Short mmCIF file of C-alpha atoms in Angstrom, two decimals:
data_model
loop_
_atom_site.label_atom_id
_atom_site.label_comp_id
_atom_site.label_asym_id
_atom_site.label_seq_id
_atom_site.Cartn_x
_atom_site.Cartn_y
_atom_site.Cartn_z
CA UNK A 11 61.30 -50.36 99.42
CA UNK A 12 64.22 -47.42 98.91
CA UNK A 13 63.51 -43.98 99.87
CA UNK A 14 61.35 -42.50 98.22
CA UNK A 15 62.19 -40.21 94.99
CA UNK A 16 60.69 -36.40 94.89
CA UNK A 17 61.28 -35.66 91.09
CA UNK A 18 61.03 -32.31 89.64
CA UNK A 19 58.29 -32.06 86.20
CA UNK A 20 61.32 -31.52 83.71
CA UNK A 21 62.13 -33.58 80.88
CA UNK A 22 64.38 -35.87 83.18
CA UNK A 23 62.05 -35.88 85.93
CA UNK A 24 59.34 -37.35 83.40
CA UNK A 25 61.64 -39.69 81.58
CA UNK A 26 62.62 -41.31 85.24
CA UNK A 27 58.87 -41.21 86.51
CA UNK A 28 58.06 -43.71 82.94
CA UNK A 29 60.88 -45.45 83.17
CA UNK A 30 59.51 -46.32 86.89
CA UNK A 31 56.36 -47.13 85.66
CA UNK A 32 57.51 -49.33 82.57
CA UNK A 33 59.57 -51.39 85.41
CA UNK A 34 56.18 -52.06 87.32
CA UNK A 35 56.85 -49.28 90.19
CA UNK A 36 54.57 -46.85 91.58
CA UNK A 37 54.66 -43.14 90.90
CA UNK A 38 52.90 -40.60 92.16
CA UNK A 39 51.76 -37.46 89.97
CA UNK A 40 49.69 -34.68 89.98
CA UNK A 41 46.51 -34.08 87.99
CA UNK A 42 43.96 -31.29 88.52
CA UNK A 43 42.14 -32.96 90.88
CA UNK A 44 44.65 -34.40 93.35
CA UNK A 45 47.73 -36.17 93.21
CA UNK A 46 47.41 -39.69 91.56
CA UNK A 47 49.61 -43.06 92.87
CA UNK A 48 50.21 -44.19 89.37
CA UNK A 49 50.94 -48.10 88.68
CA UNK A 50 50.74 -49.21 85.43
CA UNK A 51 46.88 -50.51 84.65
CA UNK A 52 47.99 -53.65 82.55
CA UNK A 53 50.21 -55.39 85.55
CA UNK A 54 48.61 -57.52 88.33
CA UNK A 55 52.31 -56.91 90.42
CA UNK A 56 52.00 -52.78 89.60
CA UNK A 57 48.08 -52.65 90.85
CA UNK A 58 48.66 -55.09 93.49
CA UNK A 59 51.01 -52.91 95.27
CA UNK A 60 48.70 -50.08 94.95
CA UNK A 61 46.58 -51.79 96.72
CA UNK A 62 49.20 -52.80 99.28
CA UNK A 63 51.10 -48.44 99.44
CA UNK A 64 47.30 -47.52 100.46
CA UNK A 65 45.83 -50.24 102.09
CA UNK A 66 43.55 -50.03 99.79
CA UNK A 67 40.37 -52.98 100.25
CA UNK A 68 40.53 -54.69 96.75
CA UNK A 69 36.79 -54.57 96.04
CA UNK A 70 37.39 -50.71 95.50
CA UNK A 71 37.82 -50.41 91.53
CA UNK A 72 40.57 -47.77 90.50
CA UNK A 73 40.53 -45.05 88.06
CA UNK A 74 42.46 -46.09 84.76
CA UNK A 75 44.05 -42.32 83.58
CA UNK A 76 44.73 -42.50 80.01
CA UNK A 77 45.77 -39.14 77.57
CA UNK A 78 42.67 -39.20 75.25
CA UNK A 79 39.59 -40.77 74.31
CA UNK A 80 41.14 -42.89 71.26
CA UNK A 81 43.15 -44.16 73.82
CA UNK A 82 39.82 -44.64 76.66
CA UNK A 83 38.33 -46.21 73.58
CA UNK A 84 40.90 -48.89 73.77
CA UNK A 85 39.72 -50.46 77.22
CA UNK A 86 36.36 -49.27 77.03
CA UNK A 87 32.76 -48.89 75.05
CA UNK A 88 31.81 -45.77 73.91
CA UNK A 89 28.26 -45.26 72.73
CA UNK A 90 26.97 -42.09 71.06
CA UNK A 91 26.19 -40.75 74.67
CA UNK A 92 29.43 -41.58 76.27
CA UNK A 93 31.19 -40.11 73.43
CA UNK A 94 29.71 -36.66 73.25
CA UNK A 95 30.18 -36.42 77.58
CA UNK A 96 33.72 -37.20 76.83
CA UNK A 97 33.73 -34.52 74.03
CA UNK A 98 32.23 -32.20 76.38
CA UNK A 99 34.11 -32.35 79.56
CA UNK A 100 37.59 -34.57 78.71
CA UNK A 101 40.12 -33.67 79.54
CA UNK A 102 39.26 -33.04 82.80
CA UNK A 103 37.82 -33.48 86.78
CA UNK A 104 34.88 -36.12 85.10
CA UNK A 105 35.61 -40.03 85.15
CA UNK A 106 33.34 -42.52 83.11
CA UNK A 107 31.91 -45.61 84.44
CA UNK A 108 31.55 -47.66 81.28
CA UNK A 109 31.41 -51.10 79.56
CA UNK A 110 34.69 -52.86 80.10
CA UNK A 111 36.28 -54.41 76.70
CA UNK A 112 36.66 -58.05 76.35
CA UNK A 113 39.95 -57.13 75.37
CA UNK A 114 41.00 -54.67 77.25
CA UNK A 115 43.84 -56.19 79.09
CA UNK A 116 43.59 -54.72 82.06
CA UNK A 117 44.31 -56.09 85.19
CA UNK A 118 41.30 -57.49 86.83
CA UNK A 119 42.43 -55.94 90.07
CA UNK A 120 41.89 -52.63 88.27
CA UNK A 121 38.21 -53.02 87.72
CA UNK A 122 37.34 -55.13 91.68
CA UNK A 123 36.14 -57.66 88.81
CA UNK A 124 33.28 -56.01 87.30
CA UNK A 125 32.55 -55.53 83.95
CA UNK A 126 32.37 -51.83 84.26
CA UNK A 127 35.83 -49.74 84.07
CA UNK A 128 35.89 -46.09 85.40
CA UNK A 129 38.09 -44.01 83.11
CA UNK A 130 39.39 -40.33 82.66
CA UNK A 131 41.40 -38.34 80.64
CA UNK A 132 43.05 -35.62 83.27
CA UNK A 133 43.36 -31.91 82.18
CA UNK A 134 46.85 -31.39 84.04
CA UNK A 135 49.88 -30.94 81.37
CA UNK A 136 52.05 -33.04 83.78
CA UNK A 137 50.07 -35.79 84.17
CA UNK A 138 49.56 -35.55 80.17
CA UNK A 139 53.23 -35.66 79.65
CA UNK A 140 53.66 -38.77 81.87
CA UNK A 141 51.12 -40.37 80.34
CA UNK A 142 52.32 -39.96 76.61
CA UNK A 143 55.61 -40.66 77.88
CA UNK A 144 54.68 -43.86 79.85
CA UNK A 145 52.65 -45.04 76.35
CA UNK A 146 50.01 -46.96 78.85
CA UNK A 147 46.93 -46.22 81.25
CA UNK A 148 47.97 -45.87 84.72
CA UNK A 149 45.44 -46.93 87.61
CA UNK A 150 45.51 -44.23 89.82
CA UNK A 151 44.22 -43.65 93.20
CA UNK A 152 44.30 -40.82 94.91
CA UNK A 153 48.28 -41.04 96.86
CA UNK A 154 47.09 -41.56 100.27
CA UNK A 155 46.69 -44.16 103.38
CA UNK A 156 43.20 -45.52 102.31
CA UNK A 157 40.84 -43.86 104.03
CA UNK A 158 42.64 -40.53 104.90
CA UNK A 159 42.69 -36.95 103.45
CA UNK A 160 43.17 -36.57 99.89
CA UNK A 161 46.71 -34.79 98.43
CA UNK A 162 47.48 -31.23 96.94
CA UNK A 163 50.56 -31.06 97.40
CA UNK A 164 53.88 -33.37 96.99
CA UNK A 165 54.60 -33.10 100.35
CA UNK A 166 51.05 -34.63 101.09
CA UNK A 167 51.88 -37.48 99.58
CA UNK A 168 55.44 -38.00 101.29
CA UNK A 169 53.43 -37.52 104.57
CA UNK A 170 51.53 -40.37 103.82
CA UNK A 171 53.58 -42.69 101.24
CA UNK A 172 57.05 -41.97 101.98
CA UNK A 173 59.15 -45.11 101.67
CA UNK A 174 56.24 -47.25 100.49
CA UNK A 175 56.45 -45.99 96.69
CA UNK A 176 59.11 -45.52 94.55
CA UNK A 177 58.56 -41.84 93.38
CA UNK A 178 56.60 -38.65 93.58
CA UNK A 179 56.53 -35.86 90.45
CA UNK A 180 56.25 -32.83 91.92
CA UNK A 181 53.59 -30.65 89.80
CA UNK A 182 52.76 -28.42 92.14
CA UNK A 183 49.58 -27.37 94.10
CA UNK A 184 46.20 -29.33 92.44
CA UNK A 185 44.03 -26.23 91.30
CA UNK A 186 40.42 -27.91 91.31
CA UNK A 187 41.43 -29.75 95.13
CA UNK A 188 38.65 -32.33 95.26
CA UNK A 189 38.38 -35.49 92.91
CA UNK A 190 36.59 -36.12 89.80
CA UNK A 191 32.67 -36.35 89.44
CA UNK A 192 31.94 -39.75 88.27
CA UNK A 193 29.57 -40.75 85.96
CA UNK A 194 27.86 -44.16 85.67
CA UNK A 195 26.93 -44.75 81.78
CA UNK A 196 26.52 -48.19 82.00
CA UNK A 197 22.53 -47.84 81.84
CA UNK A 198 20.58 -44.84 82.83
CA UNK A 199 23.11 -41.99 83.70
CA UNK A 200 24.05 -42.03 87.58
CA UNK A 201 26.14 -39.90 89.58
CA UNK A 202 28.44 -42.26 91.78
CA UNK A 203 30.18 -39.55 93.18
CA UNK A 204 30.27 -35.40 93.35
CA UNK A 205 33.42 -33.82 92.05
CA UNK A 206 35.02 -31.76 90.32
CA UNK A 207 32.48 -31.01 87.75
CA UNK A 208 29.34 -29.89 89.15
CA UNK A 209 26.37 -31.63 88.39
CA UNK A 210 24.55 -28.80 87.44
CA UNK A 211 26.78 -29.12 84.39
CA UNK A 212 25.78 -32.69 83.65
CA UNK A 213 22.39 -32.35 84.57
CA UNK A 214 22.12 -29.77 81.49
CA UNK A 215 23.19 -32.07 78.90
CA UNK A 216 21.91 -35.62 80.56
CA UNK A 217 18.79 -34.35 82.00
CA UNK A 218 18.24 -34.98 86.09
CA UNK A 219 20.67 -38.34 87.21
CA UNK A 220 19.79 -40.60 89.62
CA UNK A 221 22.22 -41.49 92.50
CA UNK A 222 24.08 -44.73 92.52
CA UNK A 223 26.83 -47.08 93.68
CA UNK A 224 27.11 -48.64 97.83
CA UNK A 225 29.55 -49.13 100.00
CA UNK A 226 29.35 -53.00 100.51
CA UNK A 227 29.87 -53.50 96.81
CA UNK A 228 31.65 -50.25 95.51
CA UNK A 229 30.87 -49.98 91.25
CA UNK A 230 33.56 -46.77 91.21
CA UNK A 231 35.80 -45.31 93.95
CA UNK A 232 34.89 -42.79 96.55
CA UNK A 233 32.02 -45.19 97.94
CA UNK A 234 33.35 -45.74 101.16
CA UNK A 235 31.24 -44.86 104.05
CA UNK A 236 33.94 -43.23 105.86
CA UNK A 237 36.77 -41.51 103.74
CA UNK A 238 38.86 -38.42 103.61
CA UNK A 239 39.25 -38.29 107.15
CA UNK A 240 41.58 -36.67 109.25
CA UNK A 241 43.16 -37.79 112.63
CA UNK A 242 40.71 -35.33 115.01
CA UNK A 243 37.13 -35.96 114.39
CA UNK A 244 35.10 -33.84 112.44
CA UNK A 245 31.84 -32.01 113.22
CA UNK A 246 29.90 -30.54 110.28
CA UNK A 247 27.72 -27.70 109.70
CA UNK A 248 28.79 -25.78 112.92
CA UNK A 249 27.53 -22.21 112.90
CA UNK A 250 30.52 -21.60 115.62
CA UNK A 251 32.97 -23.38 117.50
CA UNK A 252 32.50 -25.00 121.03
CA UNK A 253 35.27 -24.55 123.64
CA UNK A 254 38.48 -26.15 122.57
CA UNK A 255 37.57 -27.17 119.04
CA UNK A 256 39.77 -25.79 116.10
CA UNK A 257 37.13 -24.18 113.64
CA UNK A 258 37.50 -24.37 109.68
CA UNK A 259 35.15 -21.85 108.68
CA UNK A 260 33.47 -20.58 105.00
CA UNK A 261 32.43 -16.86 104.43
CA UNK A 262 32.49 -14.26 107.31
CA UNK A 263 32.78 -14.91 110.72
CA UNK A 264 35.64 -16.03 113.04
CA UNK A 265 37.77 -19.71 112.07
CA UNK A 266 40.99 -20.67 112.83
CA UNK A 267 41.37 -21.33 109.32
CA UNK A 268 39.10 -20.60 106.71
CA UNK A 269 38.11 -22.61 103.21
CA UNK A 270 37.41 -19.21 101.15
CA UNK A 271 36.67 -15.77 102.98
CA UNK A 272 34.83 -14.69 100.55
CA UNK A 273 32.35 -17.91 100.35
CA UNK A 274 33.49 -18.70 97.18
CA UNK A 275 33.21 -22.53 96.26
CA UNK A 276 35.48 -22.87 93.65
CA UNK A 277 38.00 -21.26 96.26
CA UNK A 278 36.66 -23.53 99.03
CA UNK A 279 37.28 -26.96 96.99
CA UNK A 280 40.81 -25.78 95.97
CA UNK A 281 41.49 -25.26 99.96
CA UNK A 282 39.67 -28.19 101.43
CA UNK A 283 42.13 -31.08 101.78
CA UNK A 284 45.04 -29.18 102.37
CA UNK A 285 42.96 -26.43 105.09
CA UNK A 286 41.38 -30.15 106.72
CA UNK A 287 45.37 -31.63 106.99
CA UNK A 288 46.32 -27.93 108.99
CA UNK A 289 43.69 -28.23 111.25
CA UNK A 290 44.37 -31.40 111.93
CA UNK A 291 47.92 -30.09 113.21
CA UNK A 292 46.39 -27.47 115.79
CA UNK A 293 43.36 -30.09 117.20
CA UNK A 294 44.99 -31.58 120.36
CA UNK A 295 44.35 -34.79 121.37
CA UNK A 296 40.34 -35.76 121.97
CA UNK A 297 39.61 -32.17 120.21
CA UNK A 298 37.37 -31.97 117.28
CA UNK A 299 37.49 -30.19 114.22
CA UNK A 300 34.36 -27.78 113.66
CA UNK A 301 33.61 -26.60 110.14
CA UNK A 302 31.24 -24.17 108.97
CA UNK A 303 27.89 -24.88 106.89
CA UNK A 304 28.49 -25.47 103.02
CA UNK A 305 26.11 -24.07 100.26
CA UNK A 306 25.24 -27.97 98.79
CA UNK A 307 25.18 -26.19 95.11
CA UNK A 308 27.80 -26.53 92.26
CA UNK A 309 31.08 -27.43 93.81
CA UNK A 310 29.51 -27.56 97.49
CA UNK A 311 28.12 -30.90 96.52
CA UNK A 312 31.42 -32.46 96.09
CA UNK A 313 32.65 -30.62 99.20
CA UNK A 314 29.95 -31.97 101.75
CA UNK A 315 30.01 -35.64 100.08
CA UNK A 316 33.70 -35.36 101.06
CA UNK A 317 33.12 -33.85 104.31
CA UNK A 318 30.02 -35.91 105.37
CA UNK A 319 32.67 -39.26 104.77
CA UNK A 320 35.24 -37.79 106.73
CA UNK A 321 32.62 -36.90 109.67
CA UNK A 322 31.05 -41.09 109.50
CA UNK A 323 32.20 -43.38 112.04
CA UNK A 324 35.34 -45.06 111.44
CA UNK A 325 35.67 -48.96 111.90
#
């Protein structure tokens, strides 16, 4: 692998970053959520080395990112329910579980061989360019070492990736900072995993969900019993900080660095992976990382399911 291209979201940028993809190279770009480490969907080489940038275990299915439901409906089966939740929420931080096509023509690699594919439309106008531009769906994992804190930023990624995939398209800081909420509709409605759009919000329209998905047999991403973690080890729900420990903190009170001041959860989500990187820098070795109790309502949910992974054991 070359060095690794930063490209800027202009009309050239874009045109390179599909012209990348079309040639079965990965490309990272941002979405709302976090930045993505696009391959194209259709190609066992492109999702292959996906797998192989990350480290990715290949049981753990990938998101396919696609511009709009005519084109979701294309790889998967919408019913009448799936349709009016995509209607609702697309585009943006939600990802279907559905009924994989016969025909869909995706790479089984893509799906872990299931015959479910989890799907999204993402809100961000880069990510909507590229993928008009590209004329595919991209598989897209979050652009990170398998396992370890999620990317904001470009220069996340290059922290991470650099030299191991061809490009990075540089959209910026992710506003919503945490990935999507997934959705099981194959069946009874299940949350595999908090994100992005609160449950409360699904809950209205769907009625209460049950809980699904494991990590010995992952039916979505974001299963994993350990994930999102950082180098230092992580302590949660610490009303203060022991001696030597480097203290994210939420609302008042003293932190080295703090998630949102003002205890706002929107704020919080936004500043979590980037906040859990930069205290990562000031733990010394053998120190832990302390973080402050999270509200486990709206947005909190997908902020302690994230946190809780990156505090599990680590094999």
């Amino acid at each position: 692998m070359n060095e690794t291209e930063t490209l800027t979201a202009t009309p050239e940028g874009l045109t390179r970053a599909a012209q990348i993809l079309s040639a079965q190279g990965l490309v990272s770009f941002p979405t709302e959520t976090v930045y993505g480490l696009g391959g194209d969907a259709r190609s066992d080489l492109a999702v292959a080395r996906i797998f192989d940038a990350k480290g990715r275990p290949r049981f753990n299915p990938l998101i396919v990112h696609v511009p709009d439901l005519a084109a979701a409906s294309a790889f998967a089966i919408f019913d009448a329910r799936a349709e009016a939740v995509a209607a609702a929420f697309w585009p943006g931080p939600l990802t279907l579980v559905l009924p994989l096509r016969a025909d869909a023509g995706l790479s089984p690699l893509v799906t872990a061989e299931l015959d479910s594919v989890a799907i999204r439309v993402p809100a961000h106008p880069v990510a909507q360019v590229l993928l008009r531009a590209f004329g595919g769906p991209l598989a897209a994992p979050s652009a990170n070492p398998s396992g370890r804190v999620s990317p904001t930023r470009a220069s996340h990624v290059l922290e991470g990736l650099s030299g191991r995939i061809d490009a990075v398209l540089d959209g910026g800081v992710c506003a919503v900072g945490v990935e999507s909420t997934i959705l099981g509709l194959v069946g009874e409605p299940a949350l595999l995993r908090p994100g992005g759009i609160a449950t409360e919000a699904l809950e209205a329209m769907l009625g209460p969900l049950a809980t699904g998905g494991n990590a010995q047999k992952p039916n979505a991403p974001g299963q994993l019993a350990s994930h999102y973690a950082p180098g230092a080890a992580v302590r949660l729900n610490a009303e203060s900080a022991l001696p030597g420990e480097v203290r994210l903190g939420f609302g008042a009170g003293q932190a080295d660095l703090n998630l949102s001041v003002s205890g706002d959860l929107i704020e919080a989500a936004a500043n979590l992976f980037h906040l859990l990187r930069e205290a990562d820098r000031l733990a010394l070795p053998g120190q832990t990382i302390a973080i402050a109790p999270i509200p486990e309502h709206g947005l909190g949910r997908a902020i302690n399911d994230r946190l809780r992974r990156a505090a599990a054991p680590r094999g």
